[in-house]
Coordinates of C-alpha atoms in Angstrom, one line a residue:
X1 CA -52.5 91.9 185.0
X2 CA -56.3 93.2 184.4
X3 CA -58.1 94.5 187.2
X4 CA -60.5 91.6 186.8
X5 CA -57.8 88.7 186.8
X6 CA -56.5 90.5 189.8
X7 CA -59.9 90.2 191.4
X8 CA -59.7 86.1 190.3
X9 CA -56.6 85.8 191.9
X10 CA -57.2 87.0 195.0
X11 CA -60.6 84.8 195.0
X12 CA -58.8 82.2 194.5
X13 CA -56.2 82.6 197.3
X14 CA -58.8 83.1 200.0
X15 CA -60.2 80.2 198.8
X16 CA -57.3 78.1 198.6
X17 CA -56.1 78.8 201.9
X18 CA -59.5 77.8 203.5
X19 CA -59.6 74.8 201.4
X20 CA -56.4 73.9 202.6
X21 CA -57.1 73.7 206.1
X22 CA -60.9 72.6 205.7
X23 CA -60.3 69.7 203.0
X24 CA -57.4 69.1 201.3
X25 CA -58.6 67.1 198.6
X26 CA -61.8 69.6 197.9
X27 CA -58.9 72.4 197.6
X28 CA -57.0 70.8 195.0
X29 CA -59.9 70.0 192.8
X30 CA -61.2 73.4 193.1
X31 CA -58.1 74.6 191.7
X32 CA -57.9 72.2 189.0
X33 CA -61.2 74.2 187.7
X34 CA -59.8 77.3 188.0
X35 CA -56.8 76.1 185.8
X36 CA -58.5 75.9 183.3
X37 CA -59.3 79.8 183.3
X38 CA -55.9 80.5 184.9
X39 CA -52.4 79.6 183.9
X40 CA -50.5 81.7 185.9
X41 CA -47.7 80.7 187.5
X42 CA -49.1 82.1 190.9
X43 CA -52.4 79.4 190.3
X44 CA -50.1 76.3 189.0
X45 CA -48.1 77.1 192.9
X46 CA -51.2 77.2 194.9
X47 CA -52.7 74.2 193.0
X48 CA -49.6 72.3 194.0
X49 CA -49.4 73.2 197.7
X50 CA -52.9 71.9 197.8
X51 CA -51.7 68.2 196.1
X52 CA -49.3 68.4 199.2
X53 CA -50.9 69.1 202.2
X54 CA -53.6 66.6 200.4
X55 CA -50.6 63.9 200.3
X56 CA -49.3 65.0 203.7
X57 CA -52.5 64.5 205.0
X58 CA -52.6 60.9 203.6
X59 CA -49.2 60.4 205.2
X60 CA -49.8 61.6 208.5
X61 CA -52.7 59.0 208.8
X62 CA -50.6 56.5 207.7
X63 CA -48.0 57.2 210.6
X64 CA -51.6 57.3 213.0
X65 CA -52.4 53.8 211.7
X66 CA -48.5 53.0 213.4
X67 CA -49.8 54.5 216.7
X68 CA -47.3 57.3 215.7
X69 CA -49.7 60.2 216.5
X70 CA -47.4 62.5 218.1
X71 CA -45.2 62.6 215.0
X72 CA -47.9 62.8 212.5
X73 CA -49.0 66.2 214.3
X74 CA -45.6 67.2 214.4
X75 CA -45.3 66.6 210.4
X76 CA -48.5 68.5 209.7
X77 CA -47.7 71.6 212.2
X78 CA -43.6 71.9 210.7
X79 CA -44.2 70.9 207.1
X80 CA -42.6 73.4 204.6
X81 CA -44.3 73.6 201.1
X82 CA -41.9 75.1 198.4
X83 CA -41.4 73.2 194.6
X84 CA -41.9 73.9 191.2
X85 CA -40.9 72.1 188.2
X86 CA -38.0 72.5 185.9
X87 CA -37.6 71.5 182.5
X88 CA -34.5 71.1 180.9
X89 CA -32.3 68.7 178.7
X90 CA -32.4 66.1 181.4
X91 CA -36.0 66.2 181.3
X92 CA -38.6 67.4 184.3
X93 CA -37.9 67.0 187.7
X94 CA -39.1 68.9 190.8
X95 CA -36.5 71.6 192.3
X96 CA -37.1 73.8 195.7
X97 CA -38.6 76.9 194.6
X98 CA -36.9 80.1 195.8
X99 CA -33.5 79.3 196.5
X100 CA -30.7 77.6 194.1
X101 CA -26.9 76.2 194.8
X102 CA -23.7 77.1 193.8
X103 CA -20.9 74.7 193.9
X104 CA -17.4 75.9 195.1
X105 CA -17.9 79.6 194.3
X106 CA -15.2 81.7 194.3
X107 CA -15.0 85.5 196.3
X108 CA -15.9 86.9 193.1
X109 CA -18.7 85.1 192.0
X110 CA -20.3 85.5 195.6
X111 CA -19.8 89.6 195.4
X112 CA -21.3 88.5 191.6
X113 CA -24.5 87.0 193.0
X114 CA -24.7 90.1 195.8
X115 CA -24.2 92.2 193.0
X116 CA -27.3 90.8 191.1
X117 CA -29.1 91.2 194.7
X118 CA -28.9 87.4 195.5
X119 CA -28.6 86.4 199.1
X120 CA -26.4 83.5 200.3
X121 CA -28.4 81.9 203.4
X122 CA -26.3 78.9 204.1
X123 CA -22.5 77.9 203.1
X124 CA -21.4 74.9 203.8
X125 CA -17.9 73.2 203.8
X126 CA -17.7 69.3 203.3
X127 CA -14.4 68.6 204.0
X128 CA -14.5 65.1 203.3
X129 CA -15.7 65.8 199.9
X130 CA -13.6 68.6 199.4
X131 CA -16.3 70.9 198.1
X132 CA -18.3 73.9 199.2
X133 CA -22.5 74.1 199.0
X134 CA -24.0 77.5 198.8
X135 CA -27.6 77.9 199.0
X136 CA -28.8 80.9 197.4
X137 CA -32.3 83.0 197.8
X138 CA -34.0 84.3 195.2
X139 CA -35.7 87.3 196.6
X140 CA -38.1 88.1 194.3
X141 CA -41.0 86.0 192.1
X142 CA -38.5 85.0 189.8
X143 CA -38.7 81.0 188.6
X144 CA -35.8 78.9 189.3
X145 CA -35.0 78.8 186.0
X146 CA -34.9 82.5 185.3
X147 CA -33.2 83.0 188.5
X148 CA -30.2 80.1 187.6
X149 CA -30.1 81.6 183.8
X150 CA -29.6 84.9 185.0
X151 CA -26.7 83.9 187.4
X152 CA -25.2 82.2 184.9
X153 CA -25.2 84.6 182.1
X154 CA -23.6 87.1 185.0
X155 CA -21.4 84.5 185.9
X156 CA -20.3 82.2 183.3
X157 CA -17.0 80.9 185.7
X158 CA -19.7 80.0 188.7
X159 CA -21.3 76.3 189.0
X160 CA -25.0 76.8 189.7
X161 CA -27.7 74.1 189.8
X162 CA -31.1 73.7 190.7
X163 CA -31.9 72.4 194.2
X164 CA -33.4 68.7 193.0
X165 CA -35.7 67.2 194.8
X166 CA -35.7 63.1 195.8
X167 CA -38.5 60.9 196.3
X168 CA -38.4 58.2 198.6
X169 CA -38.5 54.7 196.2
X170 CA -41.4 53.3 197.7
X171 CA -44.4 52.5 195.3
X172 CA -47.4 50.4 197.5
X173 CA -49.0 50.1 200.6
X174 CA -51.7 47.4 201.4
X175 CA -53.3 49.0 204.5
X176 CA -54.9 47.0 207.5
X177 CA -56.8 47.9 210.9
X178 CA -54.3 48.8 213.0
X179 CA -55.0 50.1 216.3
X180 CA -53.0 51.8 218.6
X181 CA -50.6 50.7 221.8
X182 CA -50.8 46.8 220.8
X183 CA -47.9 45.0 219.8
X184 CA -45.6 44.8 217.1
X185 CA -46.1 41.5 214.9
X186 CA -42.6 40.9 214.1
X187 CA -42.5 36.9 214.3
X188 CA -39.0 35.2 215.4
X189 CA -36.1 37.9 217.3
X190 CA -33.9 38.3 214.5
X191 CA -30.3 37.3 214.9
X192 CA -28.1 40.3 214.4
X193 CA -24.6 40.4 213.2
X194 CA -22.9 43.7 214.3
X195 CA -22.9 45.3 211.2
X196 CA -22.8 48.9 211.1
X197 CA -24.7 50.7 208.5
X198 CA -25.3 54.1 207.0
X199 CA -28.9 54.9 205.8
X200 CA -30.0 58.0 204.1
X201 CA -33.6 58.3 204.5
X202 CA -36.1 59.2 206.7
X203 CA -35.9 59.1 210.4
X204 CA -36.1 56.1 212.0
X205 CA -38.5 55.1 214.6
X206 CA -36.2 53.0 217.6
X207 CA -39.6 51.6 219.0
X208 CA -40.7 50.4 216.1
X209 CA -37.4 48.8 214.7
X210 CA -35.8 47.2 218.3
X211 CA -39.3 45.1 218.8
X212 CA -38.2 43.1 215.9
X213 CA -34.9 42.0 217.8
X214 CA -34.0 40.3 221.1
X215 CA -34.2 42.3 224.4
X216 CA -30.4 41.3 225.2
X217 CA -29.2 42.4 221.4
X218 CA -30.8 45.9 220.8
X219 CA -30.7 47.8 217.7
X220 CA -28.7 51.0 218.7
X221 CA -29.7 54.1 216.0
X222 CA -27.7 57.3 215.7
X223 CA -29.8 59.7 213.9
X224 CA -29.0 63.3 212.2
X225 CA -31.5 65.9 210.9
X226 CA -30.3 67.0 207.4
X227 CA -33.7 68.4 205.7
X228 CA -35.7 71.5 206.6
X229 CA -37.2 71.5 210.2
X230 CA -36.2 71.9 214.1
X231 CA -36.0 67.7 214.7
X232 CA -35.3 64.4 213.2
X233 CA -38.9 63.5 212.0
X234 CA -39.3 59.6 212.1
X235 CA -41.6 58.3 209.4
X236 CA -42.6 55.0 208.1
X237 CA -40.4 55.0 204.8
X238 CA -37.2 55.3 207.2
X239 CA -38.5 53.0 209.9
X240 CA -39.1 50.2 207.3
X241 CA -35.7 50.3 205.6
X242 CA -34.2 50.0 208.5
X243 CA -36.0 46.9 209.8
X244 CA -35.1 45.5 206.4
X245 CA -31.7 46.4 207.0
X246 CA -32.7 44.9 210.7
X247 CA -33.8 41.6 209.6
X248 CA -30.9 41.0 207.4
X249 CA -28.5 41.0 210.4
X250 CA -27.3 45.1 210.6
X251 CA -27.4 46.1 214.4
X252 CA -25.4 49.8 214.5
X253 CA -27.9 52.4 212.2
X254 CA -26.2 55.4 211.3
X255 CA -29.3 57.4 209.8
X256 CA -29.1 61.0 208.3
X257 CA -33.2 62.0 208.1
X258 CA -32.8 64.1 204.8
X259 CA -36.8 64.6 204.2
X260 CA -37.4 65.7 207.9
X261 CA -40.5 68.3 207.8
X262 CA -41.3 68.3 204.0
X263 CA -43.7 65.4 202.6
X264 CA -42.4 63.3 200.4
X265 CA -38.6 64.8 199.4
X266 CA -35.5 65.4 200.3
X267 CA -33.7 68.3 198.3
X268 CA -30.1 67.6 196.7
X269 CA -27.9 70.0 199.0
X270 CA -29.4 67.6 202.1
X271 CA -28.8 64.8 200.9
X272 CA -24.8 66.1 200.0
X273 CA -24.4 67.0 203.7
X274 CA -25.9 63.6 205.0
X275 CA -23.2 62.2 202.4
X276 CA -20.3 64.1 204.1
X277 CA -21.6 63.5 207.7
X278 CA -21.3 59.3 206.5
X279 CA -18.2 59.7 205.5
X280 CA -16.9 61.5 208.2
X281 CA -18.8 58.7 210.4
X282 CA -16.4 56.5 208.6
X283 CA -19.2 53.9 207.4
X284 CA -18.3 51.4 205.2
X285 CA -21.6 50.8 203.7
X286 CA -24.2 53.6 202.8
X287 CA -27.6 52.7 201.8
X288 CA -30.0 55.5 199.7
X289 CA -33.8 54.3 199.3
X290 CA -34.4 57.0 197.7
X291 CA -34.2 58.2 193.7
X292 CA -34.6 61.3 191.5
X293 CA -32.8 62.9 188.8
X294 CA -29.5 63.4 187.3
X295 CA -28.2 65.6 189.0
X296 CA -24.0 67.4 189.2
X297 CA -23.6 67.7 192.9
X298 CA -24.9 64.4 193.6
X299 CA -22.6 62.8 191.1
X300 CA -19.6 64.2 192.3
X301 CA -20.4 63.4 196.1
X302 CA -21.3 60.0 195.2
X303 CA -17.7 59.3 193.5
X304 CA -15.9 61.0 196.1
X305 CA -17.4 58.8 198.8
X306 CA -16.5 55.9 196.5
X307 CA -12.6 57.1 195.6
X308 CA -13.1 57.1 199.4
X309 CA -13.4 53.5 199.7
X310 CA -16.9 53.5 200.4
X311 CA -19.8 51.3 198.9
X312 CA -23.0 53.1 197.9
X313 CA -26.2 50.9 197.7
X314 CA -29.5 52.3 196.1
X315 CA -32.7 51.6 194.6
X316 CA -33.2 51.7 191.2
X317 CA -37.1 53.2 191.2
X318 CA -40.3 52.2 190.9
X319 CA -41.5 54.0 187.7
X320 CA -42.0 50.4 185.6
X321 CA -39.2 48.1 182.9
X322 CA -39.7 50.9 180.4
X323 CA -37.8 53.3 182.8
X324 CA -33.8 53.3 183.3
X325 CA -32.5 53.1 186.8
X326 CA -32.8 56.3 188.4
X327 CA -30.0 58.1 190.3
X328 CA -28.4 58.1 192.3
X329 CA -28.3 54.1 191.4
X330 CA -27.8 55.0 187.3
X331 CA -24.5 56.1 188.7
X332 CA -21.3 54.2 187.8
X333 CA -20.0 51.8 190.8
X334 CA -23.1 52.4 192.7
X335 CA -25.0 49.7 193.6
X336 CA -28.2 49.6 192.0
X337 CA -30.7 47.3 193.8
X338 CA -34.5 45.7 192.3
X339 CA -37.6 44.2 193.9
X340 CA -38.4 40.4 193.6
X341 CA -41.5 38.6 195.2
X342 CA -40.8 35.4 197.7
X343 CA -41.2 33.1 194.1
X344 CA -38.6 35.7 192.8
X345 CA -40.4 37.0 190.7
X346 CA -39.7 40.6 189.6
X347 CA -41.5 43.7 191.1
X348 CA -44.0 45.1 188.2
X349 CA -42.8 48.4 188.9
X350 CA -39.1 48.3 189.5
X351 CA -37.4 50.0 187.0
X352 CA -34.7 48.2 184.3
X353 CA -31.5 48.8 182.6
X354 CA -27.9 48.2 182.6
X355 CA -27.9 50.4 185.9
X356 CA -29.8 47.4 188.1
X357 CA -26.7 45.2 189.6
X358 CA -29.0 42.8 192.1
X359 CA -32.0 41.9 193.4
X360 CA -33.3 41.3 196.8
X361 CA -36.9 40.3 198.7
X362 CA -38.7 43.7 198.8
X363 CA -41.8 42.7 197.4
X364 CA -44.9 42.1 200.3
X365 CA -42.1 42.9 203.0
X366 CA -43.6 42.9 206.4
X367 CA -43.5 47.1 208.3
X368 CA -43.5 47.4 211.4
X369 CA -47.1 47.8 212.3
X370 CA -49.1 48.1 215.9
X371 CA -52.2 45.9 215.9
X372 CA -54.3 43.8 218.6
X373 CA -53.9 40.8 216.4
X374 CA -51.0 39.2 216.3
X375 CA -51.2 37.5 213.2
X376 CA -52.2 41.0 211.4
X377 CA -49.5 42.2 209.3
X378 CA -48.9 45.4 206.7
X379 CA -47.2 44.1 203.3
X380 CA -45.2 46.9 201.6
X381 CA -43.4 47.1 198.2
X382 CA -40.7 48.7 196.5
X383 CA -37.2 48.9 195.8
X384 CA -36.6 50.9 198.5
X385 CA -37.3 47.6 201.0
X386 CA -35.1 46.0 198.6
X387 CA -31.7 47.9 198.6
X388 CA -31.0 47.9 202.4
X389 CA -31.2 44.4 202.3
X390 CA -27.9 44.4 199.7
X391 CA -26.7 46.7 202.2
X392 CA -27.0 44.8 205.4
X393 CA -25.0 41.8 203.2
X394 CA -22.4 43.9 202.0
X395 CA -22.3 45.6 205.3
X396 CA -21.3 42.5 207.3
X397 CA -18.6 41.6 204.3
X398 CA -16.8 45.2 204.5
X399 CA -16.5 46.6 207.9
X400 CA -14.1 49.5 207.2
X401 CA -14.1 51.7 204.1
X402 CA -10.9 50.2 201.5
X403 CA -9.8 51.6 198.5
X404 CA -11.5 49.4 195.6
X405 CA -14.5 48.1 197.9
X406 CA -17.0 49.3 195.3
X407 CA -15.9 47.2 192.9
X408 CA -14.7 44.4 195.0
X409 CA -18.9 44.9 196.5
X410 CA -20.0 44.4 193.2
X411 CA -17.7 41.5 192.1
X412 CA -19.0 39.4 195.5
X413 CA -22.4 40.4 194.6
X414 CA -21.7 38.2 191.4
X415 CA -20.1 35.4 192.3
X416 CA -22.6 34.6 195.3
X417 CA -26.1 35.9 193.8
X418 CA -28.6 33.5 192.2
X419 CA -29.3 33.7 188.7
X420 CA -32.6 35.0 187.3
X421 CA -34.1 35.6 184.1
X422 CA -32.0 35.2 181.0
X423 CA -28.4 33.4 182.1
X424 CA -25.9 36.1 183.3
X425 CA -26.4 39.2 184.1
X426 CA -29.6 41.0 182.4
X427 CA -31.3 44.5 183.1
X428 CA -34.2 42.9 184.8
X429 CA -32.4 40.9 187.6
X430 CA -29.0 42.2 187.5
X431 CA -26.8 39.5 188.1
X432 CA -29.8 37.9 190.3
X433 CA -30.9 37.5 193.7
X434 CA -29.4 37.6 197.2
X435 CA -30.0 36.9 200.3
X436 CA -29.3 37.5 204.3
X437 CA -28.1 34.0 206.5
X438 CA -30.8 34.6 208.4
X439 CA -33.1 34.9 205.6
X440 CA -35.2 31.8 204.5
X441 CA -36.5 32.2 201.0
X442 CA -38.7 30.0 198.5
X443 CA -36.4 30.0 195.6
X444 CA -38.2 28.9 192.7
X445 CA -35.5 28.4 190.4
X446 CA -33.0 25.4 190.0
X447 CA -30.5 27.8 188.8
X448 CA -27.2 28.9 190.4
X449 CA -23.8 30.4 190.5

């Protein structure tokens, strides 16, 4: 590098780093200017770790506007910033920078990767999946992609993948004035059912979620910290699934909090361990709100919890008809859920394809929200608020994990839903609409099954 770049670069850390703490948003501009001077892969890393404090920063007054203060500071003080984005024949997705996996590695592959001065900082045994997780450090400024290409070239016998990152499959948020310590507008108690449910998702807040419901009849929650951080984090995303999954009569919430400090994704190798850790819970039912690329480990942890006896419900994304499903709902026997309005009309910016199985309400859903008035509500959108409503209803129909219940969860899903779009099933609708007992909706359409 020339001494005068050098001198660039290190102007343009300093000022990074105060623009970070002083204004997010003034950062990230700042360093969109000096991309244009700059491509280096040092600049194109800063400029991102100013997007996401800039987004965190969003986020965390988002949780304020819930009178979640305490856990908004907590997000901003523990957050971990670390992605870059790989290209490949799958297409571009986000991965955690610095570290990859390795799936099952044998005793000479690990004295391989020690050999090319690779560290293994975490092994992990998931005996219910029968598979071992090693995440590997890459100790030096290598990309991802250089880093994974080299270990493979090494070790042509080893499986090594990128550490993908998830999004959360929320897409809108219509904000009100909320102020804090007031009441939760939740309307009616809803009437739960017992059904026990697995959710894989952000943590969930138990304040929030059991004001919905009857003193006598409380929601219980059993939560697990998967992602990077010293605590389950709850967050709205979480919280909201789960009084989705709430209101459609599931009363037992096992939830694995896979995102915990980081904003806005959960890596790959989490979300394999909160599958284990459900499995080994013995749920029947195991909702993911969440959706990302394709992606080997989660493929093969997703169709061992299924050979399991296990039903998976996801959403299928909110990138718009012109995108397939994402994953993991694209996979095979999974259940992919979509978006439709109280008219049931379809979510603008649900995804489509062969992949989408059902549809649920999940479009203007009610969050939990603290306000002074009681009539003041926050409307949300997105598959995500969608799929755990599939998951409550096939919940209550499978309490135990059975050999076959994936496709047996599919096959009721048909018979009962209600028809939409073109007759039978379609990419847009799936094999149509469902709906909780204790759910009233304004079905628009004179069609049935």
């Amino acid at each position: 590098m020339q001494p005068m770049t050098k001198f660039i670069s290190r102007k343009l850390t300093v000022a990074a780093a105060f623009g970070i703490l002083m204004a997010p948003q003034l950062a990230a501009a700042q360093m969109d200017a000096h991309m244009r001077h700059l491509s280096t892969d040092r600049v194109q890393r800063m400029h991102h770790s100013a997007q996401m404090m800039s987004a965190h920063h969003r986020q965390a007054a988002m949780m304020r506007a819930t009178g979640s203060n305490a856990i908004a500071r907590q997000s901003l003080t523990g957050m971990q910033v670390g992605m870059e984005r790989l290209g490949g024949r799958r297409g571009n997705f986000y991965v955690r920078s610095g570290e990859f996996i390795g799936i099952n590695l044998s005793s000479a592959s690990r004295q391989q990767l020690a050999d090319l001065g690779y560290v293994i900082t975490r092994s992990e045994r998931l005996q219910q999946l029968a598979m071992t997780i090693d995440v590997i450090a890459i100790r030096s400024s290598r990309s991802v992609k250089k880093a994974l290409r080299r270990a493979r070239r090494a070790d042509p016998e080893g499986t090594y993948l990128p550490n993908a990152l998830f999004a959360a499959s929320s897409a809108s948020v219509r904000r009100s004035a909320a102020e804090p310590d007031a009441t939760v507008r939740s309307g009616s108690p809803v009437v739960l059912n017992g059904t026990r449910l697995g959710l894989i998702d952000t943590a969930v807040d138990p304040r929030l979620v059991n004001r919905l419901v009857a003193r006598d009849m409380p929601v219980t929650l059993k939560q697990r910290k998967f992602g990077p951080g010293d605590a389950v984090l709850p967050r709205r995303h979480g919280t909201t699934v789960a009084a989705q999954a709430v209101r459609s009569g599931a009363q037992h919430l096992v939830v694995a909090d896979v995102f915990s400090n980081v904003t806005g994704y959960a890596d790959v190798a989490a979300i394999a361990l909160a599958l284990e850790w459900m499995a080994d819970q013995n749920l029947s039912v195991v909702n993911l709100s969440l959706s990302g690329p394709p992606h080997d480990l989660l493929e093969a942890a997703i169709a061992a919890l299924i050979a399991r006896g296990h039903v998976i419900v996801a959403a299928v994304g909110n990138e718009g008809l012109k995108r397939g499903p994402a994953y993991p709902a694209a996979y095979p026997h999974v259940i992919g859920v979509t978006a439709v309005d109280q008219q049931l009309s379809l979510y603008g910016k649900a995804n489509a394809g062969p992949g989408v199985d059902v549809a649920a309400i999940g479009v203007d859903v009610e969050i939990p929200v603290l306000s002074s008035d009681p009539a003041e509500s926050e409307p949300v959108s997105g598959t995500s608020f969608a799929a755990p409503v599939v998951a409550a209803i096939l919940g209550q129909a499978f309490r135990a994990p059975a050999l076959g219940a994936a496709d047996l969860a599919l096959a009721l899903i048909e018979r009962t839903a209600v028809d939409l779009g073109p007759p039978g099933k379609d990419n847009m609708f799936g094999a149509g609409a469902v709906f909780p007992a204790s759910q009233s909706a304004a079905i628009s359409t004179g069609q049935s099954r």
